[in-house]
PDB file of C-alpha atoms and ligand atoms in Angstrom:
ATOM      1  CA  UNK A   1      17.676  -8.562  10.035  1.00  0.00           C
ATOM      2  CA  UNK A   2      18.454  -5.420   8.115  1.00  0.00           C
ATOM      3  CA  UNK A   3      17.548  -2.130   9.666  1.00  0.00           C
ATOM      4  CA  UNK A   4      15.242  -1.373   6.750  1.00  0.00           C
ATOM      5  CA  UNK A   5      13.061  -4.462   7.158  1.00  0.00           C
ATOM      6  CA  UNK A   6       9.355  -3.723   7.394  1.00  0.00           C
ATOM      7  CA  UNK A   7       8.631  -3.669  11.121  1.00  0.00           C
ATOM      8  CA  UNK A   8       5.634  -3.883  13.421  1.00  0.00           C
ATOM      9  CA  UNK A   9       3.993  -0.564  14.266  1.00  0.00           C
ATOM     10  CA  UNK A  10       7.308   1.232  14.056  1.00  0.00           C
ATOM     11  CA  UNK A  11       7.859   4.966  13.548  1.00  0.00           C
ATOM     12  CA  UNK A  12      10.988   6.723  12.362  1.00  0.00           C
ATOM     13  CA  UNK A  13      12.631   9.604  14.224  1.00  0.00           C
ATOM     14  CA  UNK A  14      10.749  11.952  11.871  1.00  0.00           C
ATOM     15  CA  UNK A  15       7.430  10.471  13.009  1.00  0.00           C
ATOM     16  CA  UNK A  16       6.897   8.558   9.770  1.00  0.00           C
ATOM     17  CA  UNK A  17       4.985   5.347  10.360  1.00  0.00           C
ATOM     18  CA  UNK A  18       6.405   2.113   9.001  1.00  0.00           C
ATOM     19  CA  UNK A  19       3.585  -0.182   7.919  1.00  0.00           C
ATOM     20  CA  UNK A  20       3.739  -3.961   7.678  1.00  0.00           C
ATOM     21  CA  UNK A  21       3.834  -6.168   4.634  1.00  0.00           C
ATOM     22  CA  UNK A  22       0.192  -7.195   5.156  1.00  0.00           C
ATOM     23  CA  UNK A  23      -0.902  -3.537   5.137  1.00  0.00           C
ATOM     24  CA  UNK A  24      -0.033  -3.153   1.452  1.00  0.00           C
ATOM     25  CA  UNK A  25      -3.122  -5.197   0.549  1.00  0.00           C
ATOM     26  CA  UNK A  26      -5.451  -2.804   2.381  1.00  0.00           C
ATOM     27  CA  UNK A  27      -3.874   0.171   0.632  1.00  0.00           C
ATOM     28  CA  UNK A  28      -4.239  -1.531  -2.746  1.00  0.00           C
ATOM     29  CA  UNK A  29      -7.964  -2.056  -2.145  1.00  0.00           C
ATOM     30  CA  UNK A  30      -8.547   1.558  -1.140  1.00  0.00           C
ATOM     31  CA  UNK A  31      -6.327   2.942  -3.895  1.00  0.00           C
ATOM     32  CA  UNK A  32      -7.922   0.811  -6.551  1.00  0.00           C
ATOM     33  CA  UNK A  33     -11.417   1.986  -5.629  1.00  0.00           C
ATOM     34  CA  UNK A  34     -10.399   5.656  -5.817  1.00  0.00           C
ATOM     35  CA  UNK A  35      -8.757   5.017  -9.191  1.00  0.00           C
ATOM     36  CA  UNK A  36     -11.735   3.074 -10.536  1.00  0.00           C
ATOM     37  CA  UNK A  37     -14.078   5.895  -9.586  1.00  0.00           C
ATOM     38  CA  UNK A  38     -11.926   8.306 -11.605  1.00  0.00           C
ATOM     39  CA  UNK A  39     -11.931   5.833 -14.521  1.00  0.00           C
ATOM     40  CA  UNK A  40     -15.721   5.753 -14.438  1.00  0.00           C
ATOM     41  CA  UNK A  41     -16.108   9.502 -14.138  1.00  0.00           C
ATOM     42  CA  UNK A  42     -14.229  10.236 -17.374  1.00  0.00           C
ATOM     43  CA  UNK A  43     -17.336   9.862 -19.560  1.00  0.00           C
ATOM     44  CA  UNK A  44     -19.145  12.435 -17.431  1.00  0.00           C
ATOM     45  CA  UNK A  45     -16.637  15.207 -18.155  1.00  0.00           C
ATOM     46  CA  UNK A  46     -17.792  17.316 -21.116  1.00  0.00           C
ATOM     47  CA  UNK A  47     -18.607  20.938 -21.969  1.00  0.00           C
ATOM     48  CA  UNK A  48     -21.868  22.003 -20.316  1.00  0.00           C
ATOM     49  CA  UNK A  49     -21.485  19.550 -17.425  1.00  0.00           C
ATOM     50  CA  UNK A  50     -21.241  21.053 -13.927  1.00  0.00           C
ATOM     51  CA  UNK A  51     -18.542  20.120 -11.445  1.00  0.00           C
ATOM     52  CA  UNK A  52     -21.316  19.713  -8.859  1.00  0.00           C
ATOM     53  CA  UNK A  53     -22.922  16.950 -10.932  1.00  0.00           C
ATOM     54  CA  UNK A  54     -19.552  15.200 -11.348  1.00  0.00           C
ATOM     55  CA  UNK A  55     -19.119  15.330  -7.574  1.00  0.00           C
ATOM     56  CA  UNK A  56     -22.587  13.885  -6.970  1.00  0.00           C
ATOM     57  CA  UNK A  57     -21.761  10.986  -9.273  1.00  0.00           C
ATOM     58  CA  UNK A  58     -18.517  10.414  -7.383  1.00  0.00           C
ATOM     59  CA  UNK A  59     -20.314  10.405  -4.039  1.00  0.00           C
ATOM     60  CA  UNK A  60     -22.811   7.839  -5.383  1.00  0.00           C
ATOM     61  CA  UNK A  61     -19.970   5.604  -6.565  1.00  0.00           C
ATOM     62  CA  UNK A  62     -18.217   5.773  -3.200  1.00  0.00           C
ATOM     63  CA  UNK A  63     -21.443   4.801  -1.467  1.00  0.00           C
ATOM     64  CA  UNK A  64     -22.280   2.075  -4.003  1.00  0.00           C
ATOM     65  CA  UNK A  65     -18.903   0.488  -3.259  1.00  0.00           C
ATOM     66  CA  UNK A  66     -19.716   0.423   0.471  1.00  0.00           C
ATOM     67  CA  UNK A  67     -16.802   2.778   1.117  1.00  0.00           C
ATOM     68  CA  UNK A  68     -16.583   6.175   2.783  1.00  0.00           C
ATOM     69  CA  UNK A  69     -15.530   9.530   1.393  1.00  0.00           C
ATOM     70  CA  UNK A  70     -12.521  10.858   3.308  1.00  0.00           C
ATOM     71  CA  UNK A  71     -13.224  14.453   2.319  1.00  0.00           C
ATOM     72  CA  UNK A  72     -16.870  14.805   3.377  1.00  0.00           C
ATOM     73  CA  UNK A  73     -16.678  16.248   6.875  1.00  0.00           C
ATOM     74  CA  UNK A  74     -12.911  16.737   6.695  1.00  0.00           C
ATOM     75  CA  UNK A  75     -12.214  20.137   8.303  1.00  0.00           C
ATOM     76  CA  UNK A  76     -15.702  21.234   7.293  1.00  0.00           C
ATOM     77  CA  UNK A  77     -15.344  20.213   3.629  1.00  0.00           C
ATOM     78  CA  UNK A  78     -18.679  18.959   2.272  1.00  0.00           C
ATOM     79  CA  UNK A  79     -17.894  17.166  -0.986  1.00  0.00           C
ATOM     80  CA  UNK A  80     -16.652  13.766  -2.162  1.00  0.00           C
ATOM     81  CA  UNK A  81     -14.074  15.331  -4.476  1.00  0.00           C
ATOM     82  CA  UNK A  82     -12.073  18.437  -5.188  1.00  0.00           C
ATOM     83  CA  UNK A  83     -12.450  19.657  -8.764  1.00  0.00           C
ATOM     84  CA  UNK A  84      -9.896  22.248  -9.820  1.00  0.00           C
ATOM     85  CA  UNK A  85     -10.494  23.890 -13.191  1.00  0.00           C
ATOM     86  CA  UNK A  86      -7.842  25.743 -15.252  1.00  0.00           C
ATOM     87  CA  UNK A  87      -6.029  28.234 -12.975  1.00  0.00           C
ATOM     88  CA  UNK A  88      -7.355  26.550  -9.829  1.00  0.00           C
ATOM     89  CA  UNK A  89      -4.332  24.799  -8.312  1.00  0.00           C
ATOM     90  CA  UNK A  90      -6.159  22.481  -5.910  1.00  0.00           C
ATOM     91  CA  UNK A  91      -9.108  22.147  -3.504  1.00  0.00           C
ATOM     92  CA  UNK A  92     -11.606  23.516  -6.037  1.00  0.00           C
ATOM     93  CA  UNK A  93     -15.123  23.157  -4.616  1.00  0.00           C
ATOM     94  CA  UNK A  94     -17.635  21.411  -6.921  1.00  0.00           C
ATOM     95  CA  UNK A  95     -20.527  23.687  -7.856  1.00  0.00           C
ATOM     96  CA  UNK A  96     -23.009  24.877 -10.448  1.00  0.00           C
ATOM     97  CA  UNK A  97     -20.530  26.368 -12.902  1.00  0.00           C
ATOM     98  CA  UNK A  98     -20.584  24.627 -16.267  1.00  0.00           C
ATOM     99  CA  UNK A  99     -17.425  23.329 -17.882  1.00  0.00           C
ATOM    100  CA  UNK A 100     -16.482  25.039 -21.151  1.00  0.00           C
ATOM    101  CA  UNK A 101     -14.852  23.568 -24.240  1.00  0.00           C
ATOM    102  CA  UNK A 102     -11.108  23.345 -23.640  1.00  0.00           C
ATOM    103  CA  UNK A 103     -11.273  23.512 -19.846  1.00  0.00           C
ATOM    104  CA  UNK A 104      -8.761  21.288 -18.070  1.00  0.00           C
ATOM    105  CA  UNK A 105      -9.588  19.994 -14.620  1.00  0.00           C
ATOM    106  CA  UNK A 106      -8.093  17.945 -11.841  1.00  0.00           C
ATOM    107  CA  UNK A 107     -10.463  15.630 -10.003  1.00  0.00           C
ATOM    108  CA  UNK A 108      -9.165  14.458  -6.626  1.00  0.00           C
ATOM    109  CA  UNK A 109     -10.874  11.619  -4.773  1.00  0.00           C
ATOM    110  CA  UNK A 110      -9.998  10.099  -1.409  1.00  0.00           C
ATOM    111  CA  UNK A 111     -11.881   7.058  -0.134  1.00  0.00           C
ATOM    112  CA  UNK A 112     -11.709   4.971   3.021  1.00  0.00           C
ATOM    113  CA  UNK A 113     -11.982   1.203   2.593  1.00  0.00           C
ATOM    114  CA  UNK A 114     -11.803  -0.909   5.773  1.00  0.00           C
ATOM    115  CA  UNK A 115      -9.996   1.991   7.458  1.00  0.00           C
ATOM    116  CA  UNK A 116      -7.399   2.407   4.686  1.00  0.00           C
ATOM    117  CA  UNK A 117      -7.129   5.681   2.747  1.00  0.00           C
ATOM    118  CA  UNK A 118      -6.777   5.801  -1.033  1.00  0.00           C
ATOM    119  CA  UNK A 119      -5.985   9.253  -2.431  1.00  0.00           C
ATOM    120  CA  UNK A 120      -5.548   9.980  -6.130  1.00  0.00           C
ATOM    121  CA  UNK A 121      -6.152  12.711  -8.640  1.00  0.00           C
ATOM    122  CA  UNK A 122      -5.681  13.148 -12.324  1.00  0.00           C
ATOM    123  CA  UNK A 123      -6.378  15.564 -15.148  1.00  0.00           C
ATOM    124  CA  UNK A 124      -9.436  15.542 -17.393  1.00  0.00           C
ATOM    125  CA  UNK A 125     -10.365  17.672 -20.384  1.00  0.00           C
ATOM    126  CA  UNK A 126     -13.780  19.056 -21.350  1.00  0.00           C
ATOM    127  CA  UNK A 127     -13.980  18.947 -25.135  1.00  0.00           C
ATOM    128  CA  UNK A 128     -10.912  19.807 -27.146  1.00  0.00           C
ATOM    129  CA  UNK A 129      -7.487  20.059 -25.551  1.00  0.00           C
ATOM    130  CA  UNK A 130      -5.385  23.009 -26.670  1.00  0.00           C
ATOM    131  CA  UNK A 131      -1.639  22.740 -27.225  1.00  0.00           C
ATOM    132  CA  UNK A 132      -0.461  24.753 -24.201  1.00  0.00           C
ATOM    133  CA  UNK A 133      -2.722  22.848 -21.841  1.00  0.00           C
ATOM    134  CA  UNK A 134      -1.638  19.554 -23.374  1.00  0.00           C
ATOM    135  CA  UNK A 135       2.005  20.393 -22.752  1.00  0.00           C
ATOM    136  CA  UNK A 136       1.294  21.383 -19.150  1.00  0.00           C
ATOM    137  CA  UNK A 137      -0.578  18.142 -18.533  1.00  0.00           C
ATOM    138  CA  UNK A 138       2.215  16.097 -20.104  1.00  0.00           C
ATOM    139  CA  UNK A 139       4.951  17.796 -18.070  1.00  0.00           C
ATOM    140  CA  UNK A 140       2.930  17.400 -14.856  1.00  0.00           C
ATOM    141  CA  UNK A 141       2.291  13.723 -15.535  1.00  0.00           C
ATOM    142  CA  UNK A 142       5.959  13.112 -16.338  1.00  0.00           C
ATOM    143  CA  UNK A 143       6.993  15.028 -13.191  1.00  0.00           C
ATOM    144  CA  UNK A 144       4.905  12.727 -11.007  1.00  0.00           C
ATOM    145  CA  UNK A 145       6.269   9.626 -12.721  1.00  0.00           C
ATOM    146  CA  UNK A 146       9.860  10.836 -12.343  1.00  0.00           C
ATOM    147  CA  UNK A 147       9.145  11.495  -8.667  1.00  0.00           C
ATOM    148  CA  UNK A 148       7.814   7.941  -8.281  1.00  0.00           C
ATOM    149  CA  UNK A 149      10.907   6.540 -10.016  1.00  0.00           C
ATOM    150  CA  UNK A 150      12.982   8.122  -7.241  1.00  0.00           C
ATOM    151  CA  UNK A 151      11.114   6.113  -4.596  1.00  0.00           C
ATOM    152  CA  UNK A 152      13.307   3.319  -3.263  1.00  0.00           C
ATOM    153  CA  UNK A 153      14.943   2.508   0.066  1.00  0.00           C
ATOM    154  CA  UNK A 154      18.062   4.565   0.625  1.00  0.00           C
ATOM    155  CA  UNK A 155      16.890   7.515  -1.448  1.00  0.00           C
ATOM    156  CA  UNK A 156      15.499  10.520   0.409  1.00  0.00           C
ATOM    157  CA  UNK A 157      12.379  12.643   0.143  1.00  0.00           C
ATOM    158  CA  UNK A 158      14.640  15.369  -1.240  1.00  0.00           C
ATOM    159  CA  UNK A 159      15.469  13.048  -4.149  1.00  0.00           C
ATOM    160  CA  UNK A 160      11.765  12.833  -4.985  1.00  0.00           C
ATOM    161  CA  UNK A 161      11.322  16.600  -4.839  1.00  0.00           C
ATOM    162  CA  UNK A 162      14.446  17.167  -6.879  1.00  0.00           C
ATOM    163  CA  UNK A 163      13.330  14.760  -9.617  1.00  0.00           C
ATOM    164  CA  UNK A 164      10.041  16.633  -9.946  1.00  0.00           C
ATOM    165  CA  UNK A 165      11.412  20.162  -9.705  1.00  0.00           C
ATOM    166  CA  UNK A 166      14.405  19.728 -11.991  1.00  0.00           C
ATOM    167  CA  UNK A 167      12.245  18.246 -14.749  1.00  0.00           C
ATOM    168  CA  UNK A 168       9.374  20.759 -14.470  1.00  0.00           C
ATOM    169  CA  UNK A 169      11.747  23.720 -14.424  1.00  0.00           C
ATOM    170  CA  UNK A 170      13.758  22.314 -17.354  1.00  0.00           C
ATOM    171  CA  UNK A 171      10.468  22.592 -19.279  1.00  0.00           C
ATOM    172  CA  UNK A 172      10.131  26.242 -18.138  1.00  0.00           C
ATOM    173  CA  UNK A 173       7.234  25.500 -15.834  1.00  0.00           C
ATOM    174  CA  UNK A 174       7.041  26.086 -12.095  1.00  0.00           C
ATOM    175  CA  UNK A 175       6.398  23.898  -9.058  1.00  0.00           C
ATOM    176  CA  UNK A 176       3.819  25.030  -6.503  1.00  0.00           C
ATOM    177  CA  UNK A 177       5.439  25.275  -3.029  1.00  0.00           C
ATOM    178  CA  UNK A 178       2.355  26.031  -0.944  1.00  0.00           C
ATOM    179  CA  UNK A 179       0.945  22.489  -1.069  1.00  0.00           C
ATOM    180  CA  UNK A 180       2.619  19.122  -0.749  1.00  0.00           C
ATOM    181  CA  UNK A 181       2.055  15.397  -0.655  1.00  0.00           C
ATOM    182  CA  UNK A 182       1.645  13.602   2.661  1.00  0.00           C
ATOM    183  CA  UNK A 183       1.956  10.384   4.532  1.00  0.00           C
ATOM    184  CA  UNK A 184      -1.280   8.355   4.602  1.00  0.00           C
ATOM    185  CA  UNK A 185      -2.465   4.885   5.503  1.00  0.00           C
ATOM    186  CA  UNK A 186      -4.830   4.465   8.429  1.00  0.00           C
ATOM    187  CA  UNK A 187      -5.070   8.292   8.417  1.00  0.00           C
ATOM    188  CA  UNK A 188      -5.590  10.871   5.673  1.00  0.00           C
ATOM    189  CA  UNK A 189      -2.725  13.260   6.333  1.00  0.00           C
ATOM    190  CA  UNK A 190       0.314  12.156   8.326  1.00  0.00           C
ATOM    191  CA  UNK A 191       4.027  12.978   8.357  1.00  0.00           C
ATOM    192  CA  UNK A 192       6.013  13.577   6.301  1.00  0.00           C
ATOM    193  CA  UNK A 193       5.278  16.585   4.126  1.00  0.00           C
ATOM    194  CA  UNK A 194       6.238  15.318   0.688  1.00  0.00           C
ATOM    195  CA  UNK A 195       7.673  18.382  -1.029  1.00  0.00           C
ATOM    196  CA  UNK A 196       7.663  18.542  -4.814  1.00  0.00           C
ATOM    197  CA  UNK A 197      10.945  20.452  -4.881  1.00  0.00           C
ATOM    198  CA  UNK A 198      14.228  19.893  -3.093  1.00  0.00           C
ATOM    199  CA  UNK A 199      17.864  18.941  -3.178  1.00  0.00           C
ATOM    200  CA  UNK A 200      19.211  15.435  -3.688  1.00  0.00           C
ATOM    201  CA  UNK A 201      20.135  13.593  -0.504  1.00  0.00           C
ATOM    202  CA  UNK A 202      18.190  15.905   1.803  1.00  0.00           C
ATOM    203  CA  UNK A 203      15.200  15.077   3.982  1.00  0.00           C
ATOM    204  CA  UNK A 204      14.193  11.819   5.599  1.00  0.00           C
ATOM    205  CA  UNK A 205      15.468   8.556   4.155  1.00  0.00           C
ATOM    206  CA  UNK A 206      12.914   6.292   2.463  1.00  0.00           C
ATOM    207  CA  UNK A 207      12.289   2.968   4.181  1.00  0.00           C
ATOM    208  CA  UNK A 208      10.182  -0.045   3.220  1.00  0.00           C
ATOM    209  CA  UNK A 209       6.701   0.288   4.692  1.00  0.00           C
ATOM    210  CA  UNK A 210       6.377   4.052   4.272  1.00  0.00           C
ATOM    211  CA  UNK A 211       3.057   5.012   2.622  1.00  0.00           C
ATOM    212  CA  UNK A 212       2.605   8.506   1.156  1.00  0.00           C
ATOM    213  CA  UNK A 213       1.238  10.519  -1.735  1.00  0.00           C
ATOM    214  CA  UNK A 214       3.120  12.363  -4.414  1.00  0.00           C
ATOM    215  CA  UNK A 215       0.920  15.028  -5.991  1.00  0.00           C
ATOM    216  CA  UNK A 216       2.847  17.743  -7.817  1.00  0.00           C
ATOM    217  CA  UNK A 217       1.026  20.893  -8.886  1.00  0.00           C
ATOM    218  CA  UNK A 218       2.766  22.486 -11.869  1.00  0.00           C
ATOM    219  CA  UNK A 219       2.020  25.952 -13.276  1.00  0.00           C
ATOM    220  CA  UNK A 220       2.601  27.411 -16.733  1.00  0.00           C
ATOM    221  CA  UNK A 221       3.426  30.718 -15.051  1.00  0.00           C
ATOM    222  CA  UNK A 222       4.725  31.619 -11.625  1.00  0.00           C
ATOM    223  CA  UNK A 223       4.467  29.262  -8.618  1.00  0.00           C
ATOM    224  CA  UNK A 224       2.666  31.594  -6.175  1.00  0.00           C
ATOM    225  CA  UNK A 225      -0.858  30.732  -5.099  1.00  0.00           C
ATOM    226  CA  UNK A 226      -3.602  32.314  -3.045  1.00  0.00           C
ATOM    227  CA  UNK A 227      -6.634  30.851  -1.321  1.00  0.00           C
ATOM    228  CA  UNK A 228      -9.997  32.408  -2.170  1.00  0.00           C
ATOM    229  CA  UNK A 229     -12.521  33.729   0.374  1.00  0.00           C
ATOM    230  CA  UNK A 230     -14.223  30.301   0.510  1.00  0.00           C
ATOM    231  CA  UNK A 231     -11.111  29.209   2.468  1.00  0.00           C
ATOM    232  CA  UNK A 232     -10.502  26.234   0.150  1.00  0.00           C
ATOM    233  CA  UNK A 233     -10.012  27.158  -3.510  1.00  0.00           C
ATOM    234  CA  UNK A 234      -6.321  27.717  -4.251  1.00  0.00           C
ATOM    235  CA  UNK A 235      -5.545  29.583  -7.472  1.00  0.00           C
ATOM    236  CA  UNK A 236      -2.418  30.786  -9.232  1.00  0.00           C
ATOM    237  CA  UNK A 237      -1.768  34.418  -8.342  1.00  0.00           C
ATOM    238  CA  UNK A 238      -0.902  35.219 -11.954  1.00  0.00           C
ATOM    239  CA  UNK A 239      -4.000  33.324 -13.248  1.00  0.00           C
ATOM    240  CA  UNK A 240      -1.791  30.958 -15.234  1.00  0.00           C
ATOM    241  CA  UNK A 241      -2.942  27.425 -15.957  1.00  0.00           C
ATOM    242  CA  UNK A 242      -2.144  24.758 -13.344  1.00  0.00           C
ATOM    243  CA  UNK A 243      -2.207  20.955 -13.461  1.00  0.00           C
ATOM    244  CA  UNK A 244      -1.805  18.134 -10.938  1.00  0.00           C
ATOM    245  CA  UNK A 245      -1.582  14.340 -10.771  1.00  0.00           C
ATOM    246  CA  UNK A 246      -1.557  12.334  -7.552  1.00  0.00           C
ATOM    247  CA  UNK A 247      -0.715   8.738  -6.681  1.00  0.00           C
ATOM    248  CA  UNK A 248      -0.644   7.004  -3.298  1.00  0.00           C
ATOM    249  CA  UNK A 249       2.454   4.797  -3.080  1.00  0.00           C
ATOM    250  CA  UNK A 250       4.249   2.436  -0.728  1.00  0.00           C
ATOM    251  CA  UNK A 251       7.990   1.865  -0.403  1.00  0.00           C
ATOM    252  CA  UNK A 252       8.963  -1.801  -0.862  1.00  0.00           C
ATOM    253  CA  UNK A 253      12.251  -3.596  -0.139  1.00  0.00           C
ATOM    254  CA  UNK A 254      13.542  -2.717  -3.590  1.00  0.00           C
ATOM    255  CA  UNK A 255      11.401   0.110  -4.927  1.00  0.00           C
ATOM    256  CA  UNK A 256       7.806   1.234  -4.948  1.00  0.00           C
ATOM    257  CA  UNK A 257       4.240   0.007  -5.367  1.00  0.00           C
ATOM    258  CA  UNK A 258       1.589   2.363  -6.697  1.00  0.00           C
ATOM    259  CA  UNK A 259      -1.710   1.843  -4.867  1.00  0.00           C
ATOM    260  CA  UNK A 260      -3.812   4.041  -7.137  1.00  0.00           C
ATOM    261  CA  UNK A 261      -3.112   2.641 -10.609  1.00  0.00           C
ATOM    262  CA  UNK A 262      -6.069   2.910 -12.976  1.00  0.00           C
ATOM    263  CA  UNK A 263      -7.728  -0.499 -13.436  1.00  0.00           C
ATOM    264  CA  UNK A 264      -8.724   0.657 -16.941  1.00  0.00           C
ATOM    265  CA  UNK A 265      -5.281   2.063 -17.751  1.00  0.00           C
ATOM    266  CA  UNK A 266      -6.704   5.588 -18.007  1.00  0.00           C
ATOM    267  CA  UNK A 267      -4.559   7.566 -15.559  1.00  0.00           C
ATOM    268  CA  UNK A 268      -3.282   9.767 -18.383  1.00  0.00           C
ATOM    269  CA  UNK A 269      -6.087  11.715 -20.100  1.00  0.00           C
ATOM    270  CA  UNK A 270      -4.874  11.296 -23.680  1.00  0.00           C
ATOM    271  CA  UNK A 271      -3.220   7.890 -23.848  1.00  0.00           C
TER     272      UNK A 271
HETATM  273  N1  LIG B   1      -7.251  14.805  -1.519  1.00  0.00           N
HETATM  274  C1  LIG B   1      -6.571  16.007  -1.138  1.00  0.00           C
HETATM  275  C2  LIG B   1      -5.114  15.648  -1.010  1.00  0.00           C
HETATM  276  O1  LIG B   1      -4.564  15.218  -1.973  1.00  0.00           O
HETATM  277  C3  LIG B   1      -7.095  16.620   0.105  1.00  0.00           C
HETATM  278  C4  LIG B   1      -8.434  17.156  -0.044  1.00  0.00           C
HETATM  279  S1  LIG B   1      -8.988  17.712   1.469  1.00  0.00           S
HETATM  280  C5  LIG B   1     -10.444  18.438   1.096  1.00  0.00           C
HETATM  281  O2  LIG B   1      -4.504  15.678   0.016  1.00  0.00           O
HETATM  282  F1  LIG B   1     -11.025  18.651   2.210  1.00  0.00           F
HETATM  283  F2  LIG B   1     -10.212  19.528   0.384  1.00  0.00           F
HETATM  284  F3  LIG B   1     -11.156  17.622   0.340  1.00  0.00           F
HETATM  285 CO1  LIG B   2      -3.212  13.818  -1.190  1.00  0.00          CO
HETATM  286 CO1  LIG B   3      -5.848  14.002  -3.134  1.00  0.00          CO
END
């Protein structure tokens, strides 16, 4: 048996859990629900809508599916989603502020289905998308997909980060360093930290049965962020526009499976 075969309850030296073949099905169920909720929320994103109302709809959908929100009660967080508008990088708290025409927003949903965590986020637009925002969204989407293309046994986490960083920076945009992707599965956040920047061949080696998220945050301006006084909302220090997409994935014997694909084929906001 090859050393990279999917094993039983194994962990790597870096503390990364190796899941079993049968566990992929649980992750697909959780990931698909999170993705379907984002599909269904698209029609509720429009100028004048509040992020608080979007979050309430998301919470209802999680409950209607008989699932659990992973974020409600997580480190004191009280909402079923994070909604990050314009220069908010991540962890935006849903509230009473109304969306304006041309706002871009990331909606991030994590659900628990039968103990499995599905974590995904994507970009939405209220009203009409302007050209700069469209380019940022496109580059961020392509960065995530290039990162996912680097997922296969034998590659390293540094290869994933490098794929994302080299592309984003070639487009004169910057990669946020202060937040990263993460292992997940039976837990929300587990090793490793999945950095969205890095050098080829560095970091832990990818093995079949590793489950993690890739969730690059890309800025039009500089990469630095700060967290607001609410202790959650992360914004760009220079107030530049920021975008993010997130998939939960699993490493297979010869590549990758995406757990959070959109059932409706709507992961990208414009096509
Ligand atoms: N879903 C986020 C992630 O991608 C985490 C949100 S934690 C919360 O890891 F508490 F802010 F909701
Ligand atoms: Co995540
Ligand atoms: Co998330």
